[in-house]
Each structure stands twice: as C-alpha cells, then as structure tokens.
Amino acid sequence: MTEFARDVAPHVDRVTLSVFPLIRPRLAEVVAGAGITGNTRVLVLSAGPLLAGPVAAGDLHPILRYMPWPDFVAALDEHVAQGLFERVEDGRYGLTEAGRRFAAEVQTAQGEAANGQWASVADVVDRLLPLAERLTAAAWETAGPAYAAVANGRDPAQASPAHQLWSRVTALRFHRADAHAAAWAAAGLSAEQIVALTEGPEREKIEADTNQRAGAPYGALTAAERTAWLEGLAALPT
C-alpha cells in the first residue's frame, strides 16, 4: 500500500484544498459582519470538530500541529473572549450558540462549494462515496489525533453526497498528516525541524515512512477498487 499512498496523496490534497478558496469570500463576509477578529484559520478548522461536542485544546492542536502551542491556545482563548467558544467545566473548549451558527455557516459554504464543483460529475461522486466510507472506517485502526478530531465531526443533516465525499477525503488527508507526524517524530525531529528540513536522503526516508503508515486504510479496498478510487479522485474537477 506504500506506493498507492504516495500516488493518491496529491489527489487527496487537491480535492480537500479546492474548497477553501471558494468559501473564503463568503466566510470573510460572515466574519466581518459578526465583528470577528484574530486567527480565523483556527476558528474555521476547529469549528467542525467542536460541533460534535467539547474538545480539549491538546486534542484540537494536531489539526494545526505546526502552529506553536502557545499561539494556538491564545487563538482559542481569543475566540472565547469574542463569544464563539466557551470553556466547559473540565477545561475543554465548546461552541456557544454564536459559535454553532458560525460553524453551520462554514459547513453550508463547504457543501455548496463541493456541490458546485462536482455537479457535472455526480456519477463519479456516487461511485466514490461508498469507497470513502470504507476507507474512513478502516482509517480508525491507525488513526492519529488529527484524524480523530476531524473524523469525529458531524455532517449536516441534509449533507449532499458531494459534501459527504469532500468531508471524508478531508479526513483521509488528516490521516496522512498524522502518519507524517509519526514519521518525523520517529526520526527524532520536532515540528520546527521537519518544516526546515530540505530535500535530501533524510526527508526521503521520512516520506517513505509516511507513505507506509498512510497506506494502511487502503488495504480495505481490492486492487480494482483502489484503481477506481485513484481514477475517480483524478476525475473530480477543481
């Protein structure tokens, strides 16, 4: 599965990241209208996991693990001060009513972006979604903290197949992010060191280890299904 994980990774990245430029103008209007300031990236990426219930800062941080811990906590606390997040009794962070409204706006925008991009390939989406369901179920066996936070998030009640597919592909991207973190940690590196690491034998070794770890969920598919998954992702316009 190592080579397949390497080959599919760019397509997972492309599909996941394609939504964010599309939703940015809408969310900028929401943020400006609500008078929200501070690190909105932390707000947007934390909102989905928090819809499932309160989460400890340490369990949220892996979603943005390259952001220094003090800065991450400061950003969470800034959104507490703005009335979007709240601290529950055991110190975890949860959403206020205002925070839930914002999180719902994020999900709506994500769904509309996915629908708009893939309306012309609904048949591809329908073929990919069952495979995505199996992959995300299998990914729990080797899940890291970022995957757990993202995959625990809840789809809206009326989420379209395109929206559901996007959310599952996004979760798989975080599974790979956890695999990468495990690989560079096993090599004795810190987050700051892996960011600074240039191309060369050490990075190649870490990438190979990443692919081996990230490939585990794809063992849940047959060879033909893996081909269909790769070709289907490649066929999604962005």
Coordinates of C-alpha atoms in Angstrom, one line a residue:
M1 CA 0.0 0.0 0.0
T2 CA 3.0 2.3 0.3
E3 CA 3.2 3.2 -3.4
F4 CA -0.5 3.7 -3.6
A5 CA -0.4 6.1 -0.6
R6 CA 2.3 8.0 -2.4
D7 CA 0.3 8.1 -5.7
V8 CA -3.0 9.1 -4.2
A9 CA -1.7 11.8 -1.9
P10 CA -1.6 14.7 -4.4
H11 CA -5.2 13.9 -5.4
V12 CA -6.4 13.9 -1.8
D13 CA -4.6 17.2 -1.3
R14 CA -6.1 18.8 -4.4
V15 CA -9.7 17.7 -3.6
T16 CA -9.5 18.8 0.0
L17 CA -7.9 22.2 -0.6
S18 CA -10.1 23.1 -3.6
V19 CA -13.0 24.1 -1.4
F20 CA -11.2 26.7 0.7
P21 CA -10.6 29.4 -2.0
L22 CA -14.3 29.0 -2.9
I23 CA -15.6 29.5 0.6
R24 CA -13.2 32.3 1.6
P25 CA -15.2 35.3 0.3
R26 CA -18.4 34.1 1.9
L27 CA -16.7 33.4 5.3
A28 CA -15.0 36.8 5.1
E29 CA -18.4 38.5 4.9
V30 CA -19.6 36.5 7.9
V31 CA -16.5 37.2 9.9
A32 CA -16.7 41.0 9.1
G33 CA -20.4 41.1 9.8
A34 CA -20.0 39.5 13.2
G35 CA -17.0 41.6 14.1
I36 CA -14.8 38.5 14.5
T37 CA -11.1 39.2 14.7
G38 CA -8.0 37.1 15.3
N39 CA -6.9 33.8 13.8
T40 CA -9.9 32.8 11.7
R41 CA -8.0 29.7 10.4
V42 CA -8.1 28.3 13.9
L43 CA -11.7 29.2 14.1
V44 CA -12.7 27.6 10.8
L45 CA -10.7 24.4 11.3
S46 CA -11.8 23.9 14.9
A47 CA -15.5 24.6 14.3
G48 CA -16.3 21.3 12.7
P49 CA -14.8 19.1 15.4
L50 CA -16.4 21.2 18.1
L51 CA -19.8 20.7 16.6
A52 CA -19.6 17.1 17.9
G53 CA -19.0 18.3 21.4
P54 CA -16.4 19.9 23.6
V55 CA -12.8 19.0 22.8
A56 CA -9.5 19.6 24.8
A57 CA -7.1 22.0 23.3
G58 CA -4.5 19.2 23.2
D59 CA -6.8 17.1 21.0
L60 CA -7.5 20.1 18.7
H61 CA -4.0 21.2 18.2
P62 CA -2.9 18.4 15.9
I63 CA -5.2 19.8 13.3
L64 CA -2.7 22.8 13.2
R65 CA 0.3 21.0 14.7
Y66 CA 2.8 23.3 13.1
M67 CA 1.3 26.3 14.9
P68 CA 3.2 26.9 18.1
W69 CA 1.2 25.6 21.1
P70 CA 1.1 29.0 23.0
D71 CA -0.2 30.7 19.8
F72 CA -2.8 28.1 19.3
V73 CA -4.2 28.3 22.8
A74 CA -4.1 32.1 22.6
A75 CA -6.2 31.9 19.4
L76 CA -8.7 29.6 21.1
D77 CA -9.0 31.9 24.1
E78 CA -9.4 35.0 21.8
H79 CA -12.5 33.3 20.4
V80 CA -13.7 32.6 23.9
A81 CA -13.4 36.3 24.6
Q82 CA -15.4 37.0 21.4
G83 CA -18.2 34.7 22.5
L84 CA -17.8 32.0 19.9
F85 CA -16.0 29.3 22.0
E86 CA -16.5 28.6 25.7
R87 CA -14.6 26.7 28.4
V88 CA -16.6 23.9 29.9
E89 CA -16.1 22.7 33.5
D90 CA -13.2 20.3 32.8
G91 CA -11.3 22.9 30.7
R92 CA -12.3 21.6 27.3
Y93 CA -13.5 24.1 24.6
G94 CA -17.0 24.0 23.2
L95 CA -19.2 26.2 20.9
T96 CA -21.5 28.9 22.1
E97 CA -24.7 29.5 20.2
A98 CA -22.9 32.1 18.2
G99 CA -20.2 29.6 17.5
R100 CA -22.6 27.0 16.4
R101 CA -24.1 29.5 13.9
F102 CA -20.7 30.2 12.6
A103 CA -19.8 26.5 12.3
A104 CA -23.1 25.9 10.4
E105 CA -22.2 28.7 8.0
V106 CA -18.8 27.0 7.4
Q107 CA -20.4 23.7 6.7
T108 CA -23.0 25.2 4.4
A109 CA -20.3 27.0 2.4
Q110 CA -18.3 23.8 2.2
G111 CA -21.3 21.9 1.0
E112 CA -22.2 24.5 -1.6
A113 CA -18.6 24.6 -2.9
A114 CA -18.4 20.8 -3.3
N115 CA -21.8 20.7 -5.0
G116 CA -20.9 23.5 -7.4
Q117 CA -17.5 21.9 -8.3
W118 CA -18.9 18.4 -8.9
A119 CA -22.4 18.9 -10.2
S120 CA -21.2 17.7 -13.7
V121 CA -19.7 14.5 -12.3
A122 CA -22.4 13.4 -9.9
D123 CA -21.9 9.8 -11.2
V124 CA -18.3 9.9 -10.1
V125 CA -19.2 11.2 -6.7
D126 CA -21.8 8.4 -6.3
R127 CA -19.2 5.8 -7.1
L128 CA -16.6 7.2 -4.8
L129 CA -18.7 7.8 -1.7
P130 CA -19.1 4.1 -0.7
L131 CA -15.3 3.7 -1.1
A132 CA -14.8 6.8 1.0
E133 CA -17.0 5.3 3.7
R134 CA -15.0 2.1 3.8
L135 CA -11.7 4.0 3.8
T136 CA -12.6 6.3 6.7
A137 CA -13.9 3.3 8.7
A138 CA -10.6 1.5 8.1
A139 CA -8.6 4.6 8.9
W140 CA -9.7 4.4 12.6
E141 CA -7.4 1.4 13.1
T142 CA -4.3 3.5 12.6
A143 CA -5.9 6.9 13.4
G144 CA -3.8 9.7 15.0
P145 CA -5.1 12.7 16.9
A146 CA -5.8 14.9 13.9
Y147 CA -7.8 12.3 12.1
A148 CA -9.8 11.5 15.3
A149 CA -10.7 15.2 15.8
V150 CA -11.8 15.7 12.1
A151 CA -13.5 12.3 11.6
N152 CA -15.5 12.8 14.8
G153 CA -17.1 15.9 13.3
R154 CA -20.7 15.6 12.1
D155 CA -22.1 16.2 8.7
P156 CA -25.2 18.4 8.4
A157 CA -28.5 16.5 8.4
Q158 CA -29.0 17.2 4.8
A159 CA -25.4 16.9 3.6
S160 CA -25.3 16.1 -0.1
P161 CA -23.2 13.2 -1.5
A162 CA -20.6 15.7 -2.7
H163 CA -20.4 17.3 0.7
Q164 CA -20.1 13.9 2.4
L165 CA -17.3 12.8 -0.1
W166 CA -15.4 16.0 0.5
S167 CA -15.5 15.6 4.3
R168 CA -14.3 12.0 4.1
V169 CA -11.5 12.8 1.7
T170 CA -10.5 15.7 4.1
A171 CA -10.4 13.2 7.0
L172 CA -8.1 11.0 5.0
R173 CA -5.8 13.9 4.4
F174 CA -5.5 14.3 8.1
H175 CA -4.8 10.6 8.5
R176 CA -1.8 11.2 6.3
A177 CA -0.9 14.2 8.3
D178 CA -0.8 12.1 11.4
A179 CA 1.3 9.5 9.5
H180 CA 3.7 12.2 8.5
A181 CA 4.0 13.5 12.1
A182 CA 4.6 10.0 13.4
A183 CA 7.3 9.5 10.8
W184 CA 9.2 12.7 11.5
A185 CA 8.9 12.1 15.3
A186 CA 10.3 8.6 14.8
A187 CA 13.2 10.2 13.1
G188 CA 13.8 12.3 16.2
L189 CA 12.6 15.6 14.7
S190 CA 10.4 18.3 16.0
A191 CA 7.7 20.2 14.1
E192 CA 10.0 23.1 13.6
Q193 CA 12.8 20.8 12.4
I194 CA 10.7 19.0 9.8
V195 CA 9.4 22.3 8.4
A196 CA 13.0 23.5 8.0
L197 CA 14.3 20.2 6.6
T198 CA 15.3 20.5 2.9
E199 CA 15.2 17.8 0.2
G200 CA 17.7 15.0 0.7
P201 CA 18.1 11.5 2.0
E202 CA 16.7 12.2 5.4
R203 CA 13.5 13.7 4.0
E204 CA 13.1 10.9 1.5
K205 CA 13.3 8.4 4.3
I206 CA 10.6 10.3 6.3
E207 CA 8.4 10.5 3.2
A208 CA 8.8 6.7 2.6
D209 CA 7.8 6.0 6.2
T210 CA 4.9 8.4 5.9
N211 CA 3.6 6.5 2.8
Q212 CA 3.9 3.2 4.6
R213 CA 1.9 4.5 7.6
A214 CA -0.6 6.3 5.4
G215 CA -1.2 3.3 3.2
A216 CA -2.8 1.2 5.9
P217 CA -6.5 2.1 5.2
Y218 CA -6.2 1.4 1.5
G219 CA -5.8 -2.3 2.4
A220 CA -9.5 -2.3 3.0
L221 CA -10.0 -2.0 -0.8
T222 CA -9.4 -4.5 -3.5
A223 CA -6.8 -3.7 -6.2
A224 CA -9.6 -2.8 -8.6
E225 CA -11.3 -0.6 -6.0
R226 CA -8.0 1.2 -5.4
T227 CA -7.7 1.9 -9.1
A228 CA -11.3 3.2 -9.1
W229 CA -10.6 5.4 -6.1
L230 CA -7.5 6.9 -7.7
E231 CA -9.0 7.5 -11.1
G232 CA -12.2 8.8 -9.5
L233 CA -10.4 11.4 -7.4
A234 CA -8.4 12.4 -10.5
A235 CA -11.7 12.9 -12.4
L236 CA -13.1 15.4 -9.9
P237 CA -12.8 18.9 -11.3
T238 CA -11.4 21.6 -9.0

